[in-house]
CSV table of C-alpha atoms in Angstrom, one decimal:
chain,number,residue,atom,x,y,z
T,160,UNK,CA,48.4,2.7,-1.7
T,161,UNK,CA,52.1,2.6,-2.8
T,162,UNK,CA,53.5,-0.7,-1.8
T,163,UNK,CA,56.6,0.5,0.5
T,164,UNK,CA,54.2,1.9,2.6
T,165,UNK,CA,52.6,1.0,5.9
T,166,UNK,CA,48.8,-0.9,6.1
T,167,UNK,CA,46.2,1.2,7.9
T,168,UNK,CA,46.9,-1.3,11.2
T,169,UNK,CA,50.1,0.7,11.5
T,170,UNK,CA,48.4,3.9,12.6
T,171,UNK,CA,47.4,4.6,16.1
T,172,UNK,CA,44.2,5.6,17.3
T,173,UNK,CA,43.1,9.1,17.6
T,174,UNK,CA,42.8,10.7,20.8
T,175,UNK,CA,39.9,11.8,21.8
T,176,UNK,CA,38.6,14.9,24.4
T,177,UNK,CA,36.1,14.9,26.9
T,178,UNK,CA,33.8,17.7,28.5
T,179,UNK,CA,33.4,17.8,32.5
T,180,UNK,CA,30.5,20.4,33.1
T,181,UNK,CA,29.6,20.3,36.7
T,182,UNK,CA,26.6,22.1,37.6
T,183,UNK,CA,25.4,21.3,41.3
T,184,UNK,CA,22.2,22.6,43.1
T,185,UNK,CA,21.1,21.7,46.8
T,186,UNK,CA,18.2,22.4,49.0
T,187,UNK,CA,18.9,22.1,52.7
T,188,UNK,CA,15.5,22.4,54.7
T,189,UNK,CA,15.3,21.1,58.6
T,190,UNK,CA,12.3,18.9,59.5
T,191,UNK,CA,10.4,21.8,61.1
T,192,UNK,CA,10.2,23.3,57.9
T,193,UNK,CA,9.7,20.1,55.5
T,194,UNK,CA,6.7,18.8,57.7
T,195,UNK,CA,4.2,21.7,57.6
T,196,UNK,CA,5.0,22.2,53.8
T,197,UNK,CA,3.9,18.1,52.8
T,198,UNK,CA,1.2,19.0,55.1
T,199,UNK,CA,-0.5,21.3,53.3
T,200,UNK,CA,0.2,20.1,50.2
T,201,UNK,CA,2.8,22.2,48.9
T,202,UNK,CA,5.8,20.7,46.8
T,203,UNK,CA,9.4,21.3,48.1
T,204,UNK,CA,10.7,22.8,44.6
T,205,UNK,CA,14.4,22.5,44.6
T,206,UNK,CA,16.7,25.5,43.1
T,207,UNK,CA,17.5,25.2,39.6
T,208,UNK,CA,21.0,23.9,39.0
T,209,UNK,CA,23.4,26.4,38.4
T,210,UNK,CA,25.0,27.4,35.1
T,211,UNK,CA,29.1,26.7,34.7
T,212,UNK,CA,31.0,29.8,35.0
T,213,UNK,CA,34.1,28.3,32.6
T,214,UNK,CA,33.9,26.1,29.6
T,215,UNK,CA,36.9,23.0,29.6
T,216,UNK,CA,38.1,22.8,25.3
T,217,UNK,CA,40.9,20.1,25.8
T,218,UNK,CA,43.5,19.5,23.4
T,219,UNK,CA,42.8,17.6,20.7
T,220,UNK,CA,39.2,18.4,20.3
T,221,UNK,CA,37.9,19.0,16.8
T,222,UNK,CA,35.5,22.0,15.7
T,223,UNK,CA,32.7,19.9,16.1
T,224,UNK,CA,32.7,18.8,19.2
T,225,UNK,CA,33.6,22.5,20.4
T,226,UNK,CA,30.1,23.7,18.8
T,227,UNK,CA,28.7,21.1,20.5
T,228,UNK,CA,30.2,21.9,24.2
T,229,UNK,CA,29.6,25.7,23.7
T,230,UNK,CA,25.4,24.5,22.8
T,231,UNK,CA,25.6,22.5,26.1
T,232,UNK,CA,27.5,25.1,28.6
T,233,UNK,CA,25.2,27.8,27.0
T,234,UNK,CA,21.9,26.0,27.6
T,235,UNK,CA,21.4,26.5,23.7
T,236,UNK,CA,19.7,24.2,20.9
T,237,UNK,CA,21.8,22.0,19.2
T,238,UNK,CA,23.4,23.7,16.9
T,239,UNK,CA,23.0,27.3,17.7
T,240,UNK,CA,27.1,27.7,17.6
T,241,UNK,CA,27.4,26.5,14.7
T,242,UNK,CA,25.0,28.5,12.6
T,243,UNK,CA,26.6,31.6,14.8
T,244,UNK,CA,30.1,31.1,12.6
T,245,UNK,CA,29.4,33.6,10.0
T,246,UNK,CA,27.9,36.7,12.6
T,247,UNK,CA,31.5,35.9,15.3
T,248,UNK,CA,33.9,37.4,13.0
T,249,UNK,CA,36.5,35.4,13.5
T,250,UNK,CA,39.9,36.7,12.5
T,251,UNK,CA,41.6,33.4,11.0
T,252,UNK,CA,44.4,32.9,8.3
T,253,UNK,CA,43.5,33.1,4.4
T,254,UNK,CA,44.3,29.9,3.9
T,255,UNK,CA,41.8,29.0,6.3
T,256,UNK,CA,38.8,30.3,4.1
T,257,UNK,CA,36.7,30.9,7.2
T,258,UNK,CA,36.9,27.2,8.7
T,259,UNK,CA,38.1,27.5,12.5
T,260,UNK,CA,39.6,24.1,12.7
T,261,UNK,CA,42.5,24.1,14.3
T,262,UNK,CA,42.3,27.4,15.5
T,263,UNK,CA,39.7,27.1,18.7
T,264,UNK,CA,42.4,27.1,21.5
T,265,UNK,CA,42.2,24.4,24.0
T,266,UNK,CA,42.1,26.5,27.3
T,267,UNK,CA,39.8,27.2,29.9
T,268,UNK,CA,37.6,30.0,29.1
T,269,UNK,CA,35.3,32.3,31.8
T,270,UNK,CA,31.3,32.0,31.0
T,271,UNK,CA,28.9,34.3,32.3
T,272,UNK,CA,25.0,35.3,32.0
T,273,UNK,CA,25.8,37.2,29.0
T,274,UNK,CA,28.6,35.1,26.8
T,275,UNK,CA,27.1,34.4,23.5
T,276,UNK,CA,28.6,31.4,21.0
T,277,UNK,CA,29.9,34.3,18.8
T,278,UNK,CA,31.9,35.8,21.6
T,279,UNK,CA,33.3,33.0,22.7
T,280,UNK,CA,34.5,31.9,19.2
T,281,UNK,CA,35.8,34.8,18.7
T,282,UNK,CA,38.1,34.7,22.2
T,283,UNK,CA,39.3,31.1,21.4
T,284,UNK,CA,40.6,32.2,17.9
T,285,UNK,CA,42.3,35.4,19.7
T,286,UNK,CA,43.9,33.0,21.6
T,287,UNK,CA,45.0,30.7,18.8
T,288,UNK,CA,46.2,34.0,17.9
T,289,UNK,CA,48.2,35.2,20.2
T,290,UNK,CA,49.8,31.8,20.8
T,291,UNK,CA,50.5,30.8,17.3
T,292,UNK,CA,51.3,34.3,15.6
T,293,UNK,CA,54.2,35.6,17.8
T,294,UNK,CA,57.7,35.4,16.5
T,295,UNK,CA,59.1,32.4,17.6
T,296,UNK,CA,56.3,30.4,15.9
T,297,UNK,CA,56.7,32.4,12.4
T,298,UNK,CA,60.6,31.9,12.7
T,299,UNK,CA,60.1,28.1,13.6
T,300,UNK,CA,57.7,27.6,10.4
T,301,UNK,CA,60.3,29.6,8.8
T,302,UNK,CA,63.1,27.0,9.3
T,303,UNK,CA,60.4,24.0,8.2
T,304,UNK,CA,59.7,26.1,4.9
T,305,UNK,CA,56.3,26.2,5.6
T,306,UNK,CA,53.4,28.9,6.9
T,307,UNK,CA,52.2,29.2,10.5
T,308,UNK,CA,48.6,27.1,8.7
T,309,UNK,CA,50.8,24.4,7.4
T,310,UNK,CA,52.4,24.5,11.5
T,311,UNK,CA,48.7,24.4,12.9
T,312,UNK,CA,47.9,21.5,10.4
T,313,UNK,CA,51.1,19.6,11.1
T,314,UNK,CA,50.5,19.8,14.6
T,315,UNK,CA,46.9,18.7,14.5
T,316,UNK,CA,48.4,15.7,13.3
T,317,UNK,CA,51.0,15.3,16.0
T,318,UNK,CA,48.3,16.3,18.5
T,319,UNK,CA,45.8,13.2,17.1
T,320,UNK,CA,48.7,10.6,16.7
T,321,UNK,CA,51.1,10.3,19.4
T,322,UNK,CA,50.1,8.6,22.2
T,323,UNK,CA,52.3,10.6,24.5
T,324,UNK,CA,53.7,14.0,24.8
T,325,UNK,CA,56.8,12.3,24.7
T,326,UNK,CA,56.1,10.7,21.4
T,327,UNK,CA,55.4,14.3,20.0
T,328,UNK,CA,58.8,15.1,18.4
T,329,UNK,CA,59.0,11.5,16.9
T,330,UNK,CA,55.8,11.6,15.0
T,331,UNK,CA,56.4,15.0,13.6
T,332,UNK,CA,59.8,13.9,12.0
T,333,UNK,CA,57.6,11.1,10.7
T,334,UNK,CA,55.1,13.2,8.9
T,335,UNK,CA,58.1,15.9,7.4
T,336,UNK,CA,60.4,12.2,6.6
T,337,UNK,CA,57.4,11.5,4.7
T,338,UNK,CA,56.6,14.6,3.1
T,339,UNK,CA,60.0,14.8,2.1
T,340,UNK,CA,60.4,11.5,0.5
T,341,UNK,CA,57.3,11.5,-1.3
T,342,UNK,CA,55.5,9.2,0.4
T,343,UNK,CA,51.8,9.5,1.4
T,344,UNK,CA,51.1,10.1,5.3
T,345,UNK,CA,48.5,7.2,5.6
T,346,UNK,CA,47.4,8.3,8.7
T,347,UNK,CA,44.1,7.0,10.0
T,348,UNK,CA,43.3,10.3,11.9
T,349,UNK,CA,42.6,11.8,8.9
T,350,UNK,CA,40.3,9.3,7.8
T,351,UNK,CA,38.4,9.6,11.1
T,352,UNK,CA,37.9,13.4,10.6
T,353,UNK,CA,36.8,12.5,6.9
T,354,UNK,CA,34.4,10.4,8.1
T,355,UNK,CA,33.8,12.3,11.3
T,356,UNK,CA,34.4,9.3,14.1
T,357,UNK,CA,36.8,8.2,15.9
T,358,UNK,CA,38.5,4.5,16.1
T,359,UNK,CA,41.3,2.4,15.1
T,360,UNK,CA,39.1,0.1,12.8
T,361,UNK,CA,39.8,1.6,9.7
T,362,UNK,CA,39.2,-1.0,6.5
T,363,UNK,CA,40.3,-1.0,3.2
T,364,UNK,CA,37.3,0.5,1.7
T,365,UNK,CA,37.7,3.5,4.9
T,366,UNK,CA,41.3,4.0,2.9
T,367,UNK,CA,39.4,4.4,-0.5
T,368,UNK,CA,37.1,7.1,0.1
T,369,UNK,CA,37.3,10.2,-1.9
T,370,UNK,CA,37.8,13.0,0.2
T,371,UNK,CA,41.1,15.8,0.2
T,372,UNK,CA,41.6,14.2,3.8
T,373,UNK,CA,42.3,11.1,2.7
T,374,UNK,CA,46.1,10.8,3.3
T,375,UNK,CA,46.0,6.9,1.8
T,376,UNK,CA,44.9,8.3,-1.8
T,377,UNK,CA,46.2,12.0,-1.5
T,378,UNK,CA,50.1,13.3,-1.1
T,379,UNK,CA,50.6,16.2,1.0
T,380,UNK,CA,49.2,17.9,4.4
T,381,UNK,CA,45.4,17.6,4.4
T,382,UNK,CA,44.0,20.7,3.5
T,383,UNK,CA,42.9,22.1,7.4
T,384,UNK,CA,44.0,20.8,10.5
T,385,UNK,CA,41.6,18.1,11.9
T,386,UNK,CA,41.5,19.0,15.2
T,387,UNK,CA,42.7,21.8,17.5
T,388,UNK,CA,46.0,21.4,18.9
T,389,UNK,CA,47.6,22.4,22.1
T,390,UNK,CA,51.3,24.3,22.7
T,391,UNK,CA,53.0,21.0,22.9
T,392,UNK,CA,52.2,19.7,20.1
T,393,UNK,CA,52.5,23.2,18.0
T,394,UNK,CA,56.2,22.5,19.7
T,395,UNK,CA,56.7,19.4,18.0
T,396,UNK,CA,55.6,20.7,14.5
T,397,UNK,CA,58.2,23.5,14.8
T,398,UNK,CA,61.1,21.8,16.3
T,399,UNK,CA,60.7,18.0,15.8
T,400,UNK,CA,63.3,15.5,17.2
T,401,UNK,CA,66.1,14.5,14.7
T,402,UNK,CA,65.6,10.8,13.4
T,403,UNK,CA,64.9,8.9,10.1
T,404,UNK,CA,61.9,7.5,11.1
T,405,UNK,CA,59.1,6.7,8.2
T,406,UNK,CA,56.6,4.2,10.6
T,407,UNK,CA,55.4,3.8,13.9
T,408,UNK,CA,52.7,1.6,16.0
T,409,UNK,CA,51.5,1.7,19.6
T,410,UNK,CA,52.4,-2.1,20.2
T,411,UNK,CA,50.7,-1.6,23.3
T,412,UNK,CA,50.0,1.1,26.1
T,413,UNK,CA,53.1,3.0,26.7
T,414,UNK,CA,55.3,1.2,24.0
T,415,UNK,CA,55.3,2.8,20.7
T,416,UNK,CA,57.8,2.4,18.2
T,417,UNK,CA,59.3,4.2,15.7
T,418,UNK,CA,61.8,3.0,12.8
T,419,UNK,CA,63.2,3.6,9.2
T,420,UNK,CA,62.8,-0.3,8.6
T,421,UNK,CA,59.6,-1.4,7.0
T,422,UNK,CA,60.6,-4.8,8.0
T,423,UNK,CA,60.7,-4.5,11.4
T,424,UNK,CA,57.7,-2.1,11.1
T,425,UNK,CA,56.0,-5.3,9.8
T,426,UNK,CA,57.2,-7.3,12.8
T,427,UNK,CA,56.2,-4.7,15.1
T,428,UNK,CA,52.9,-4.6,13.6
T,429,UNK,CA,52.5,-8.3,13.6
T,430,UNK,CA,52.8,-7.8,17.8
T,431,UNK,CA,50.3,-5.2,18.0
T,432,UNK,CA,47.8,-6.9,16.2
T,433,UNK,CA,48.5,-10.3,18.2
T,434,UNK,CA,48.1,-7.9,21.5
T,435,UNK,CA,45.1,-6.5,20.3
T,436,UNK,CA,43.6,-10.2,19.3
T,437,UNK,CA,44.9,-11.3,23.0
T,438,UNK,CA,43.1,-8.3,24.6
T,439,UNK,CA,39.6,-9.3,22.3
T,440,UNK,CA,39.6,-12.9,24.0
T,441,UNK,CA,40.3,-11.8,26.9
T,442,UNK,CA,37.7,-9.4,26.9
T,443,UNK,CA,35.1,-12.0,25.9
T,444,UNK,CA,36.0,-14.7,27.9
């Protein structure tokens, strides 16, 4: 860890997605009908709940939990997705070399009796597609000098970091004020997807471990994205908002901030983690 940058407190905490599958079954029988059945011993069976007809990926998600979801809203073995990869033929980047991240487009996508994991791969990746390969998204990587997979993998970032969509175009100029300077991103989400969790807890030892997605011990972009990310944050990888911002820390809900000073970074830290020590006795008194 180079000394002129930020401790692993000044990174925020991933967001994370959740599923909403609502499946709902009802019987409605009239006490006429209920009586005689309990009479004569037969069970009132209700109807089997009924399967989803759409499948919810929200932004943000990584691969993983995507598997997971499709397993669930398919009624499938844990998983079944997964091991489907290699039969979906999924048309992804070179650079990719066959791993989906950050191409399963959050969306909402239609399920019916006959949607199999590979399918349904294969229609989030057209999307990713569609969305990421049209011209105004080559042109835009174009001006960054980088590749439409470096875009996707920026914006993973963005999409993990900032704690608003407002805060979008900030942390973007952040990760390309770093890249251009030198310095090492040190950014706990990529820790998190190293280790496959999700918190703000990150230790010393967390910033240690040998991985390529550890942006504490390795320059550069980590080598995939780390999660999937939506249009907004794609938006913020292409066009980021002017500033010489280097750091940034969520001092609280709603307020973070973002400067060139490591100085004041430090100060700002110092107020998050006395917020966050407030919050803890709160919590346990």
């Amino acid at each position: 860890m180079q000394m002129n940058t930020p401790p692993r407190s000044t990174i925020r905490l991933t967001r994370r997605g959740r599923l909403a599958l609502i499946a709902a079954g009802a019987v409605v029988a009239g006490t006429a009908v209920a009586v005689p059945l309990l009479s004569t011993g037969h069970k009132v069976v209700p109807e089997a709940p009924k399967k989803p007809t759409a499948l919810v990926i929200p932004e943000g998600w990584r691969a993983s939990q995507v598997y997971e979801a499709v397993d669930k809203a398919l009624a499938l073995p844990a998983g079944t997705t997964r091991k489907a990869l290699p039969q979906a033929g999924l048309k992804l980047p070179d650079d990719a070399d066959g791993n989906p991240e950050g191409y399963l487009f959050p969306a909402t996508y239609p399920l019916d009796a006959k949607t199999t994991p590979q399918a349904l791969l294969a229609y989030m990746v057209d999307t990713a597609n569609k969305r990421f390969n049209g011209a105004p998204v080559t042109a835009g990587a174009q001006r960054g000098a980088m590749n439409v997979y470096q875009a996707v993998t920026i914006a993973s970032l963005v999409q993990a970091e900032a704690a608003t969509k407002a805060d979008m175009g900030k942390v973007a100029r952040v990760v390309f004020n770093r890249l251009a300077r030198g310095m090492p991103l040190q950014m706990d989400s990529t820790i998190n997807y190293a280790l496959n969790r999700s918190t703000v807890r990150t230790t010393e030892s967390d910033t240690r471990i040998e991985s390529p997605y550890n942006s504490y011990q390795r320059m550069g972009l980590p080598p995939t994205p780390i999660d999937n990310p939506g249009e907004e944050a794609m938006h913020a990888a292409l066009s980021p908002t002017p500033g010489d911002w280097l750091y940034f820390v969520t001092v609280k809900p709603g307020d973070t901030r973002f400067t060139a000073n490591y100085q004041e970074h430090l100060r700002n830290v110092a107020e998050f983690n006395r917020n966050r020590q407030s919050a803890s006795a709160k919590a346990a008194g």
